[in-house]
Amino acid sequence: MTKYNIKFYFLISILYIVSSSFLFFDDGGNIQFIPYTSLPSNIQEFVNTYFNEYEVYSSAVSTHYIVIFKGGSSINFNRKGEWTSIIGNRKIIQISTAEKFIDSKIMNIIKNKYTSINNIYKRSKGYEFKVDDAYYIYIDYDGNILKIKKA
């Protein structure tokens, strides 16, 4: 590979990362990157308790709070500091990690049928899991499967 090709691929990679971040944070341009220590204490406590093996890359605030980990995984929190989604970004969210903060009757459904969690979304009526990079599973807070669909 020539020096020109390396520079070209590097530039394309940087452009991709920058454009992806604009898509991820598209809320009218009001995103502000802030120090992790400036996040509300309940957010820091959640991250430090359940995701302490992850390395925090950056954090931001807009209409919600975002913690971004090295490697691209992220957690979104509402203004009250309650988590609303955990995005694996092509990385696996350990079932053993999710079991620590999601009710066992819900996690048993996931654990008994699937091998990996890619994303978790907390919805008004329950949870939406993307599992095995192939299915979306909708489970209400009582542990009833509402819907399963292919990703």
Short mmCIF file of C-alpha atoms in Angstrom, two decimals:
data_model
loop_
_atom_site.label_atom_id
_atom_site.label_comp_id
_atom_site.label_asym_id
_atom_site.label_seq_id
_atom_site.Cartn_x
_atom_site.Cartn_y
_atom_site.Cartn_z
CA MET A 1 0.00 0.00 0.00
CA THR A 2 1.40 3.36 -0.94
CA LYS A 3 1.73 6.34 1.34
CA TYR A 4 -1.01 8.07 -0.70
CA ASN A 5 -3.42 5.15 -0.14
CA ILE A 6 -2.78 5.15 3.59
CA LYS A 7 -3.50 8.88 3.83
CA PHE A 8 -6.62 8.46 1.69
CA TYR A 9 -8.02 5.63 3.86
CA PHE A 10 -7.16 7.55 7.01
CA LEU A 11 -9.05 10.60 5.72
CA ILE A 12 -12.06 8.48 4.74
CA SER A 13 -12.05 6.88 8.22
CA ILE A 14 -12.00 10.27 9.93
CA LEU A 15 -14.82 11.57 7.73
CA TYR A 16 -16.88 8.47 8.51
CA ILE A 17 -16.38 8.85 12.27
CA VAL A 18 -17.25 12.55 12.20
CA SER A 19 -20.34 12.06 10.03
CA SER A 20 -21.50 9.13 12.19
CA SER A 21 -21.22 11.21 15.31
CA PHE A 22 -23.43 13.89 13.76
CA LEU A 23 -26.07 11.27 13.00
CA PHE A 24 -25.82 9.83 16.50
CA PHE A 25 -26.12 13.21 18.19
CA ASP A 26 -28.58 14.84 15.82
CA ASP A 27 -30.72 16.97 18.11
CA GLY A 28 -30.46 20.30 16.37
CA GLY A 29 -26.79 20.85 17.11
CA ASN A 30 -27.26 21.50 20.82
CA ILE A 31 -24.90 18.80 21.99
CA GLN A 32 -22.29 19.83 24.54
CA PHE A 33 -19.44 17.56 25.48
CA ILE A 34 -18.81 17.75 29.21
CA PRO A 35 -16.39 16.09 31.63
CA TYR A 36 -17.64 12.77 32.98
CA THR A 37 -17.36 14.20 36.49
CA SER A 38 -19.89 16.91 35.54
CA LEU A 39 -22.63 14.33 34.97
CA PRO A 40 -25.27 13.97 37.70
CA SER A 41 -24.12 11.69 40.51
CA ASN A 42 -26.80 9.04 39.85
CA ILE A 43 -25.50 8.62 36.28
CA GLN A 44 -21.92 8.29 37.47
CA GLU A 45 -23.04 5.81 40.11
CA PHE A 46 -24.89 3.68 37.52
CA VAL A 47 -21.89 3.64 35.17
CA ASN A 48 -19.38 3.00 37.96
CA THR A 49 -21.51 0.21 39.44
CA TYR A 50 -22.57 -1.71 36.33
CA PHE A 51 -20.07 -0.71 33.64
CA ASN A 52 -16.87 -0.31 35.64
CA GLU A 53 -14.97 -2.59 33.25
CA TYR A 54 -15.70 -0.16 30.39
CA GLU A 55 -13.48 2.86 29.78
CA VAL A 56 -15.40 6.13 29.50
CA TYR A 57 -14.34 7.92 26.32
CA SER A 58 -16.54 11.02 26.58
CA SER A 59 -19.83 12.32 27.89
CA ALA A 60 -22.31 14.83 26.58
CA VAL A 61 -25.55 16.59 27.35
CA SER A 62 -28.35 17.86 25.12
CA THR A 63 -31.99 16.97 25.73
CA HIS A 64 -30.54 13.95 27.53
CA TYR A 65 -27.19 12.71 28.85
CA ILE A 66 -24.87 10.40 26.95
CA VAL A 67 -21.92 8.37 28.18
CA ILE A 68 -19.73 7.05 25.37
CA PHE A 69 -17.27 4.27 26.03
CA LYS A 70 -14.03 3.54 24.25
CA GLY A 71 -15.00 1.28 21.37
CA GLY A 72 -18.26 3.12 20.68
CA SER A 73 -20.76 1.59 23.10
CA SER A 74 -22.94 4.15 24.85
CA ILE A 75 -25.65 4.69 27.43
CA ASN A 76 -28.35 7.34 27.10
CA PHE A 77 -29.98 8.82 30.20
CA ASN A 78 -33.00 11.09 30.52
CA ARG A 79 -32.81 14.41 32.37
CA LYS A 80 -33.64 12.63 35.65
CA GLY A 81 -30.54 10.46 35.18
CA GLU A 82 -32.49 7.27 34.45
CA TRP A 83 -31.00 5.12 31.70
CA THR A 84 -33.14 4.90 28.56
CA SER A 85 -30.93 2.89 26.21
CA ILE A 86 -27.70 0.96 26.14
CA ILE A 87 -26.20 0.71 22.68
CA GLY A 88 -23.56 -1.93 22.09
CA ASN A 89 -22.52 -0.46 18.71
CA ARG A 90 -21.60 -3.90 17.37
CA LYS A 91 -20.24 -4.90 20.76
CA ILE A 92 -21.88 -7.34 23.13
CA ILE A 93 -23.58 -6.17 26.33
CA GLN A 94 -22.83 -8.95 28.78
CA ILE A 95 -25.95 -10.76 29.99
CA SER A 96 -24.31 -10.92 33.43
CA THR A 97 -24.08 -7.11 33.42
CA ALA A 98 -27.72 -6.59 32.37
CA GLU A 99 -28.87 -9.05 35.06
CA LYS A 100 -27.61 -6.64 37.70
CA PHE A 101 -30.13 -3.90 36.86
CA ILE A 102 -32.96 -5.61 34.94
CA ASP A 103 -35.45 -7.89 36.74
CA SER A 104 -34.48 -11.57 36.75
CA LYS A 105 -37.78 -12.79 35.24
CA ILE A 106 -37.05 -10.64 32.18
CA MET A 107 -33.40 -11.57 31.99
CA ASN A 108 -34.20 -15.30 32.32
CA ILE A 109 -36.15 -15.08 29.05
CA ILE A 110 -33.14 -13.57 27.32
CA LYS A 111 -30.59 -15.83 29.01
CA ASN A 112 -32.50 -19.06 28.23
CA LYS A 113 -33.05 -18.38 24.52
CA TYR A 114 -30.26 -16.10 23.30
CA THR A 115 -26.51 -15.87 23.63
CA SER A 116 -25.84 -12.14 23.35
CA ILE A 117 -27.39 -8.71 23.78
CA ASN A 118 -26.54 -5.97 21.29
CA ASN A 119 -28.84 -3.15 22.47
CA ILE A 120 -31.33 -2.53 25.28
CA TYR A 121 -34.05 0.13 25.15
CA LYS A 122 -36.24 0.94 28.12
CA ARG A 123 -39.74 1.73 26.85
CA SER A 124 -42.88 2.91 28.64
CA LYS A 125 -44.37 -0.62 28.68
CA GLY A 126 -41.21 -2.69 28.98
CA TYR A 127 -37.90 -3.42 27.32
CA GLU A 128 -36.77 -3.85 23.75
CA PHE A 129 -33.69 -6.02 23.33
CA LYS A 130 -31.69 -6.58 20.19
CA VAL A 131 -30.26 -10.06 20.66
CA ASP A 132 -27.83 -12.28 18.75
CA ASP A 133 -27.55 -9.42 16.23
CA ALA A 134 -30.64 -10.94 14.62
CA TYR A 135 -33.85 -10.33 16.60
CA TYR A 136 -35.73 -7.64 18.47
CA ILE A 137 -37.51 -8.95 21.55
CA TYR A 138 -40.17 -6.83 23.25
CA ILE A 139 -40.85 -7.83 26.87
CA ASP A 140 -43.18 -5.99 29.24
CA TYR A 141 -42.23 -5.20 32.83
CA ASP A 142 -44.14 -8.30 34.03
CA GLY A 143 -41.94 -10.59 31.93
CA ASN A 144 -44.38 -11.28 29.10
CA ILE A 145 -43.01 -11.46 25.57
CA LEU A 146 -45.00 -8.97 23.52
CA LYS A 147 -43.32 -9.39 20.17
CA ILE A 148 -40.32 -10.93 18.44
CA LYS A 149 -39.17 -9.71 15.05
CA LYS A 150 -36.15 -10.19 12.84
CA ALA A 151 -33.63 -7.37 12.91
#
